[in-house]
Amino acid sequence: MPNDEKPTTSVWTRPRPRQREHLTREQIVAEAIRLLDAEGVEELSMRKLGTRLGTAATSLYRHVANKDELIELVVDDVYGEPDVPTVVDGTRWRAAVTHTATELRAMTLRHPWIAPALGQVGLVHIGPNAMRMSSALLAQFEAAGFPADEMDQAMATLMAYVIGIATAEAAYLSLIARSGQTEQEWVAGLRPAFDEATREHPRLRAGSSAQQDVHPQRIRDDNFAYGLDRVLDGLAARLTP
Amino acid sequence: MPNDEKPTTSVWTRPRPRQREHLTREQIVAEAIRLLDAEGVEELSMRKLGTRLGTAATSLYRHVANKDELIELVVDDVYGEPDVPTVVDGTRWRAAVTHTATELRAMTLRHPWIAPALGQVGLVHIGPNAMRMSSALLAQFEAAGFPADEMDQAMATLMAYVIGIATAEAAYLSLIARSGQTEQEWVAGLRPAFDEATREHPRLRAGSSAQQDVHPQRIRDDNFAYGLDRVLDGLAARLTP
DNA sequence: CACGTTAGCGCACGCTGTACGCACCTTGCG
DNA sequence: CGCAAGGTGCGTACAGCGTGCGCTAACGTG
């Protein structure tokens, strides 16, 4: 087989004429999110992402400065997901904020890998989606009647609670996902080790064993709602002196 | 030079007789924390850690299963730092919880790398230090008079807030640390870009530009205290119906 | 003194992010 | 219509990573 002549430019090997901009930043970000959702943060590599997009890994660097920048773009893209309603009636601010908080939690649980990323890349983004979200949330607090010098602090308090509890849940869920079990199986399997570890700390066991038969996801939903109500109670108290 | 005979066992090359257990798990964890504090999470490699300890990287694997387990150990070690006081007088629970929350925040700011690690390794640890800390904090809520079925939720609410806001601060601080500037320089340097980005979101600019001359660290302290007070207000309201 | 156990380590493998420079396609202009 | 310019994709390469494997040598025990 004497087909050793210019193997890269052989008629059959020659790549089909691709149109310009075959690869766009939007496609890269979208595929990265898909990969992250499917396999988790430590499975994201530029080579793997390139393969999924049908290109070489180094081609991605034409559209993205480096991996850190890609993650920044990906995080901001996800920040575009939550629905943050506009408050028309100031007395209904609490329902609106509750809705936003629920959306933010859902966002984090849909993309559990975002929790460690937030810890690396910073919570305060200057990405357009993150800014739009923050601005809309701040508007809800403004409509509620918080004074200008307190609005920021009130929003930061809510955000800290939501991100904090959602990060905890996300870490827990991706731990389970890596084990390949369902949440209930995993909880049941860990119980002996947990009982053993809490032998000296009976207080820690009381609460969890009480609701041993309740669906774990239900427990998490209730916990989130409870804390959110307490935080909003504390904030609301500042409005009616 | 015919010194090719058994170069590994040459008299001069032969390593000095090391005593057994030259390396311990405690030393490895302690040195890892020192390295993490000094250079951040992405500068921690097994090779670098080995070099710092005067051994080969692979020697560490005699004492630690893998890098993930090392990080688990490191995180639990840090959880041993906060001082969580025992509540003797139930009416003073709020001061005790405030103290604990402040300690937890200080812990996170001393070791900013712990924030992404928490997102990977999970907030709920079964490490001994984390369990001791959780148990002691739960005791504070018990002393406050929370009913048994609500203690857990109350503690989770507080922890979510503290971890959330401390994570945000930690990410922000390590971003600054990587830039090699002081916090004030960094804030000043970023202001033009921030103003540009908030052109369409004037609400976001109002709060921050108001206190442009206040020391940034002071702002963060105030924000933390404000949110903590709101969360505790909301929780306290459950005790006095 | 001999023997089994085990800490430390050199080597190697497959993987990572990404700098560099070449080959080609598309476009703008003469 | 032809040609220069610029930008896109990609092959190669490099330094560094986590870690499995098997060897050497020191230790505790009999």
XYZ file of C-alpha atoms (C1' of nucleotides) in Angstrom:
542
model
C 0.000 0.000 0.000
C 2.014 2.895 -1.262
C -0.293 5.563 0.088
C 2.411 7.151 2.149
C 2.397 10.222 -0.057
C 1.354 13.257 1.971
C -0.971 11.414 4.286
C -2.262 14.620 5.814
C -3.471 15.950 2.460
C -4.823 12.692 1.078
C -8.121 13.039 -0.709
C -9.918 10.841 1.764
C -8.281 12.204 4.860
C -8.795 15.805 3.929
C -11.302 17.384 6.313
C -14.544 18.530 4.820
C -14.575 22.249 4.173
C -15.810 23.648 7.449
C -17.456 26.969 7.437
C -16.042 29.732 9.506
C -16.866 29.993 13.191
C -17.653 26.328 13.362
C -16.826 26.718 17.041
C -18.333 29.510 19.098
C -17.906 30.552 22.687
C -21.588 29.878 23.325
C -21.302 26.294 22.086
C -18.232 25.702 24.228
C -19.924 27.034 27.350
C -23.095 25.046 26.678
C -21.193 21.801 26.116
C -19.065 22.423 29.215
C -22.209 22.748 31.313
C -23.571 19.553 29.832
C -20.335 17.753 30.642
C -20.209 19.174 34.156
C -23.795 18.175 34.864
C -23.181 14.678 33.559
C -19.804 13.865 35.073
C -18.892 16.451 37.708
C -16.227 19.059 38.035
C -13.158 16.873 38.175
C -14.078 15.156 34.934
C -13.978 18.404 32.985
C -10.816 18.596 30.938
C -10.110 20.663 27.885
C -9.315 17.549 25.862
C -12.550 15.833 26.786
C -14.521 18.962 26.080
C -12.781 19.298 22.739
C -13.580 15.710 21.823
C -17.244 16.249 22.630
C -17.296 19.252 20.341
C -15.516 17.349 17.602
C -12.387 19.489 17.732
C -8.915 19.419 19.185
C -8.475 20.613 22.731
C -6.233 23.476 21.759
C -8.830 24.860 19.383
C -10.872 25.930 22.379
C -8.177 28.426 23.284
C -9.124 30.553 20.286
C -12.397 31.376 22.016
C -11.474 31.169 25.678
C -8.325 32.495 27.319
C -7.855 29.566 29.695
C -9.726 27.064 31.783
C -10.336 29.497 34.641
C -11.972 31.938 32.268
C -14.111 29.119 30.881
C -15.308 28.368 34.392
C -16.120 32.020 34.959
C -18.195 32.028 31.780
C -19.901 28.797 32.744
C -20.771 30.098 36.213
C -22.198 33.311 34.839
C -24.211 31.376 32.296
C -25.817 29.358 35.071
C -26.613 32.586 36.907
C -28.873 33.362 33.991
C -31.221 30.523 34.913
C -33.073 31.771 38.007
C -36.304 33.604 37.517
C -36.244 36.753 39.646
C -39.688 38.365 39.542
C -40.269 42.078 39.556
C -42.105 43.275 42.634
C -45.087 45.442 41.837
C -46.787 45.456 45.215
C -44.387 46.267 48.062
C -46.394 44.298 50.606
C -45.821 41.119 48.615
C -42.008 41.376 48.709
C -41.710 38.333 50.911
C -43.319 36.025 48.379
C -41.059 37.395 45.662
C -37.884 36.952 47.711
C -38.958 33.443 48.686
C -39.456 32.635 45.020
C -36.007 33.963 44.130
C -34.364 32.052 46.957
C -36.065 28.855 45.840
C -34.884 29.458 42.294
C -31.308 29.992 43.453
C -31.381 26.790 45.450
C -32.806 24.881 42.493
C -30.068 26.311 40.289
C -27.390 25.053 42.668
C -28.943 21.612 42.942
C -29.273 21.314 39.162
C -25.541 22.078 38.858
C -23.920 20.798 42.046
C -20.422 21.449 40.680
C -21.077 25.165 40.967
C -20.524 25.114 44.731
C -16.766 24.500 44.694
C -16.493 26.775 41.676
C -18.088 29.605 43.623
C -15.528 29.099 46.342
C -12.728 29.437 43.805
C -14.010 32.072 41.479
C -15.726 34.279 44.017
C -19.321 34.879 44.878
C -19.321 38.425 43.600
C -19.225 38.273 39.855
C -19.119 41.013 37.336
C -20.553 38.724 34.708
C -23.681 40.123 33.052
C -26.068 37.428 34.234
C -24.859 37.540 37.825
C -25.213 41.316 37.829
C -28.690 41.178 36.365
C -29.721 38.650 38.985
C -28.222 40.658 41.849
C -29.789 43.847 40.615
C -33.228 42.273 40.337
C -32.951 40.755 43.809
C -31.834 44.060 45.237
C -34.890 45.653 43.633
C -37.071 43.278 45.613
C -35.512 44.470 48.864
C -35.864 48.050 47.741
C -39.551 47.502 47.040
C -39.910 45.926 50.464
C -38.936 49.264 51.952
C -35.420 48.672 53.246
C -33.479 51.919 53.641
C -30.766 52.466 51.059
C -27.927 51.833 53.496
C -29.401 48.530 54.620
C -30.552 47.010 51.327
C -27.112 45.626 50.525
C -26.687 44.014 53.905
C -30.149 42.490 53.792
C -29.497 40.992 50.381
C -26.084 39.696 51.445
C -27.700 38.001 54.428
C -30.239 36.221 52.280
C -27.649 35.252 49.672
C -25.302 33.890 52.313
C -28.020 31.683 53.740
C -29.187 30.402 50.360
C -25.717 29.781 48.969
C -24.580 28.242 52.233
C -27.347 25.704 52.557
C -27.435 24.969 48.846
C -23.677 24.384 48.854
C -24.086 21.925 51.689
C -26.817 20.102 49.827
C -24.929 20.139 46.549
C -21.794 18.677 48.098
C -23.855 15.997 49.754
C -25.696 15.164 46.540
C -22.575 14.946 44.406
C -21.019 12.694 47.018
C -23.998 10.399 46.571
C -23.876 10.695 42.805
C -20.255 9.562 42.808
C -21.214 6.492 44.823
C -23.757 5.511 42.165
C -26.558 4.924 44.660
C -29.887 6.577 45.288
C -30.143 9.039 48.146
C -32.128 6.583 50.272
C -29.741 3.691 49.692
C -26.788 5.880 50.533
C -28.349 7.171 53.744
C -29.219 3.644 54.815
C -25.741 2.381 54.006
C -24.038 5.126 55.988
C -26.220 4.786 59.064
C -24.072 2.196 60.899
C -20.934 4.313 60.479
C -22.873 7.368 61.568
C -24.250 5.657 64.650
C -20.788 4.493 65.515
C -19.337 7.983 65.100
C -22.093 9.641 67.140
C -21.755 7.248 70.050
C -20.054 10.006 72.047
C -22.308 12.725 70.671
C -25.855 11.457 71.253
C -27.273 14.907 70.654
C -26.349 14.669 66.984
C -28.209 11.422 66.602
C -31.488 12.499 68.148
C -32.758 14.688 65.341
C -31.844 12.453 62.445
C -33.074 9.175 63.871
C -36.430 10.738 64.739
C -37.345 11.038 61.073
C -35.622 7.920 59.896
C -38.455 6.937 57.617
C -39.149 10.275 56.007
C -37.960 10.717 52.452
C -34.532 12.451 52.651
C -35.386 14.898 49.886
C -38.472 15.962 51.827
C -36.279 16.616 54.874
C -33.980 18.822 52.856
C -36.871 20.773 51.395
C -38.321 21.335 54.855
C -34.970 22.391 56.289
C -34.479 24.902 53.527
C -37.954 26.349 53.980
C -37.551 26.558 57.750
C -34.274 28.474 57.606
C -35.532 30.733 54.850
C -38.549 31.657 56.946
C -36.365 32.430 59.963
C -34.028 34.620 57.902
C -36.962 36.482 56.391
C -38.553 36.857 59.826
C -35.373 38.463 61.079
C -35.180 40.779 58.077
C -38.881 41.670 58.170
C -38.539 42.757 61.793
C -36.397 45.644 60.574
C -39.271 47.002 58.488
C -41.929 47.334 61.196
C -40.448 49.007 64.237
C 36.776 7.297 37.061
C 35.752 3.695 37.647
C 33.228 4.437 40.377
C 30.400 2.834 38.481
C 30.207 0.019 40.968
C 26.773 0.004 42.619
C 26.274 3.766 42.662
C 23.122 3.472 44.735
C 24.913 1.750 47.603
C 28.055 3.868 47.465
C 29.392 4.786 50.845
C 28.869 8.470 50.223
C 25.480 8.226 48.633
C 24.040 5.960 51.266
C 21.351 7.803 53.227
C 21.947 8.328 56.899
C 20.088 5.785 58.995
C 16.645 7.219 59.565
C 14.680 6.045 62.544
C 11.322 4.479 62.024
C 8.159 6.598 61.769
C 10.124 9.576 60.643
C 6.900 10.591 58.926
C 3.562 10.664 60.715
C 0.064 11.462 59.563
C -0.057 14.394 61.989
C 3.088 15.919 60.498
C 1.739 15.505 56.984
C -1.564 17.165 57.854
C 0.150 20.007 59.703
C 2.555 20.686 56.841
C -0.289 20.505 54.308
C -2.184 23.190 56.241
C 0.935 25.348 56.350
C 1.377 24.957 52.595
C -2.296 25.657 51.909
C -2.278 28.777 54.062
C 0.869 30.037 52.370
C 0.150 29.246 48.733
C -3.493 28.314 48.295
C -5.306 25.193 47.264
C -4.099 24.848 43.698
C -0.462 24.954 44.803
C -0.854 21.879 46.956
C 0.660 18.876 45.251
C 1.841 15.653 46.756
C 5.315 16.216 45.339
C 5.608 19.692 46.788
C 4.303 18.507 50.124
C 6.777 15.633 50.080
C 9.657 17.987 49.338
C 8.675 20.219 52.245
C 8.702 17.211 54.529
C 12.056 16.059 53.202
C 10.682 12.886 51.652
C 9.556 11.571 48.306
C 5.988 12.241 47.274
C 5.052 8.596 47.189
C 6.129 8.094 50.783
C 3.086 10.075 51.852
C 0.885 7.285 50.551
C 1.994 5.055 53.414
C 0.094 7.327 55.787
C -2.708 8.660 53.622
C -4.805 6.725 51.125
C -4.918 9.468 48.515
C -5.100 13.208 48.095
C -8.839 13.382 48.713
C -8.425 11.641 52.035
C -5.623 14.049 52.921
C -7.985 16.945 52.264
C -10.630 15.343 54.449
C -8.105 15.048 57.258
C -6.948 18.604 56.752
C -10.493 19.962 56.832
C -11.348 18.085 59.996
C -8.149 19.312 61.607
C -9.177 22.903 60.934
C -12.592 22.184 62.444
C -10.742 21.649 65.682
C -9.808 25.333 65.888
C -13.056 27.114 66.831
C -13.808 27.643 70.474
C -17.406 26.595 71.158
C -18.321 27.593 74.722
C -20.584 25.552 76.938
C -23.797 27.337 77.829
C -24.511 27.350 81.537
C -27.236 29.974 81.649
C -29.966 29.370 79.062
C -30.830 33.034 78.812
C -27.342 33.818 77.570
C -27.503 31.404 74.639
C -27.418 34.218 72.122
C -24.023 35.464 73.237
C -22.655 31.938 73.080
C -23.982 31.291 69.582
C -22.666 34.653 68.435
C -19.262 33.734 69.776
C -19.302 30.381 67.980
C -20.402 31.958 64.712
C -17.603 34.504 64.977
C -15.112 31.726 65.620
C -16.323 29.780 62.582
C -15.997 32.834 60.395
C -12.510 33.512 61.716
C -11.554 29.901 60.995
C -12.688 30.229 57.382
C -10.857 33.511 56.902
C -7.663 32.099 58.394
C -7.829 29.241 55.893
C -9.612 30.597 52.813
C -8.875 27.441 50.832
C -11.339 25.569 53.015
C -14.316 27.057 51.180
C -13.849 25.202 47.876
C -12.812 22.126 49.831
C -16.094 22.196 51.743
C -17.930 22.275 48.437
C -16.097 19.154 47.314
C -15.848 17.142 50.458
C -19.213 17.995 51.947
C -20.296 20.178 54.813
C -21.391 17.269 56.950
C -18.296 15.526 58.156
C -17.939 12.488 60.290
C -14.462 13.575 61.303
C -14.028 13.751 65.071
C -13.362 17.478 65.277
C -16.300 18.399 63.071
C -18.570 16.183 65.135
C -17.334 17.646 68.411
C -17.920 21.148 67.074
C -21.416 20.338 65.783
C -22.365 18.633 68.991
C -21.234 21.571 71.106
C -23.088 24.041 68.893
C -26.216 21.921 69.042
C -25.927 21.963 72.829
C -26.109 25.749 72.709
C -29.395 25.601 70.833
C -30.666 22.965 73.229
C -29.818 25.207 76.164
C -31.615 28.039 74.446
C -34.799 26.025 74.708
C -35.423 24.922 71.150
C -37.669 21.858 70.982
C -35.922 18.639 70.013
C -37.465 18.485 66.560
C -36.382 22.033 65.752
C -32.828 22.138 67.153
C -31.327 20.583 64.055
C -33.045 22.976 61.697
C -32.073 25.982 63.780
C -28.451 24.929 63.819
C -28.493 24.216 60.086
C -29.870 27.697 59.465
C -27.109 29.345 61.429
C -24.406 27.178 59.878
C -25.683 27.888 56.368
C -25.512 31.615 56.971
C -22.060 31.547 58.543
C -20.532 29.178 55.995
C -22.194 31.040 53.152
C -20.974 34.492 54.038
C -17.560 33.252 55.111
C -17.191 31.382 51.834
C -17.981 34.548 49.956
C -15.420 36.488 51.950
C -12.816 33.757 51.663
C -13.155 33.556 47.882
C -12.880 37.314 47.658
C -9.830 37.407 49.906
C -7.960 34.667 48.104
C -8.683 36.406 44.815
C -6.968 39.466 46.264
C -4.141 37.402 47.705
C -3.419 35.954 44.265
C -3.195 39.469 42.841
C -0.504 40.350 45.367
C -2.154 43.600 46.422
C -3.689 44.842 49.643
C -7.446 44.773 49.950
C -7.699 48.561 49.598
C -5.468 48.721 46.522
C -7.426 45.943 44.898
C -10.790 47.573 45.582
C -9.538 50.862 44.199
C -8.085 49.182 41.123
C -11.299 47.354 40.324
C -13.575 50.348 40.777
C -13.455 51.588 37.153
C -14.364 48.152 35.794
C -17.074 47.856 38.394
C -18.523 51.249 37.558
C -18.487 50.318 33.900
C -20.237 47.011 34.559
C -22.890 48.582 36.781
C -23.794 51.276 34.327
C -27.013 49.449 33.543
C -27.568 48.415 37.142
C -27.297 51.622 39.160
C -28.913 49.973 42.151
C -25.853 47.821 42.640
C -23.590 50.825 42.730
C -25.503 52.857 45.288
C -24.610 50.864 48.375
C -20.947 50.385 47.667
C -20.094 53.888 46.566
C -21.755 55.338 49.650
C -19.052 53.947 51.887
C -16.206 54.336 49.467
C -13.822 55.600 52.108
C -14.578 53.117 54.853
C -11.981 50.432 55.452
C -13.136 47.388 53.448
C -12.411 45.006 56.313
C -14.643 47.078 58.565
C -17.448 46.800 56.008
C -17.141 43.039 55.941
C -17.190 42.835 59.722
C -20.311 44.999 59.872
C -22.047 42.983 57.178
C -21.347 39.764 58.991
C -22.616 41.131 62.298
C -25.752 42.556 60.678
C -26.745 39.290 59.024
C -25.923 37.268 62.111
C -28.187 39.491 64.187
C -31.037 39.095 61.697
C -30.683 35.320 61.625
C -30.614 35.162 65.415
C -33.615 37.528 65.594
C -35.533 35.176 63.360
C -34.536 32.148 65.403
C -35.194 33.844 68.758
C -38.731 34.659 67.657
C -39.475 30.936 67.752
C -38.666 30.795 71.465
C -41.108 33.445 72.702
C -44.505 32.862 71.131
C 20.907 -13.992 65.259
C 17.103 -14.750 61.864
C 12.725 -13.531 60.086
C 8.529 -11.243 58.798
C 6.673 -6.578 58.511
C 6.645 -2.242 56.709
C 8.404 2.779 55.793
C 10.537 5.130 52.293
C 11.639 5.717 47.577
C 12.868 5.411 42.313
C 10.537 4.602 38.279
C 6.831 4.713 35.127
C 2.186 5.505 33.252
C -1.470 8.060 31.737
C -3.307 12.228 32.367
C -3.525 17.436 32.718
C -3.317 22.740 30.993
C -1.528 25.241 27.502
C 2.481 27.700 24.480
C 3.937 27.607 19.807
C 3.879 27.556 14.954
C 2.078 25.705 10.728
C -1.735 24.973 7.246
C -5.738 26.331 5.544
C -10.226 28.944 4.827
C -12.606 33.198 4.409
C -12.740 37.813 3.416
C -11.488 42.542 1.461
C -9.434 44.917 -2.027
C -7.253 46.068 -6.331
C -10.487 37.444 -11.200
C -6.226 37.254 -8.329
C -3.891 38.031 -4.398
C -2.709 39.588 0.322
C -4.279 39.596 5.119
C -6.117 37.802 9.004
C -8.067 34.537 11.694
C -9.330 29.421 12.812
C -8.233 24.784 13.698
C -4.860 21.548 15.038
C -0.316 18.647 15.720
C 3.406 18.676 18.637
C 5.613 19.349 22.833
C 6.610 20.396 27.678
C 6.294 20.562 32.446
C 3.725 19.006 36.008
C 0.179 16.095 38.199
C -1.738 11.704 41.146
C -0.454 7.379 42.102
C 0.526 1.937 41.239
C 4.425 -1.153 41.494
C 8.288 -3.361 43.282
C 12.722 -2.829 45.552
C 15.779 -1.829 49.691
C 16.658 -1.577 54.265
C 15.491 -0.773 59.008
C 12.744 -2.265 62.744
C 10.167 -5.323 66.381
C 9.732 -9.992 67.705
C 10.991 -14.714 68.531
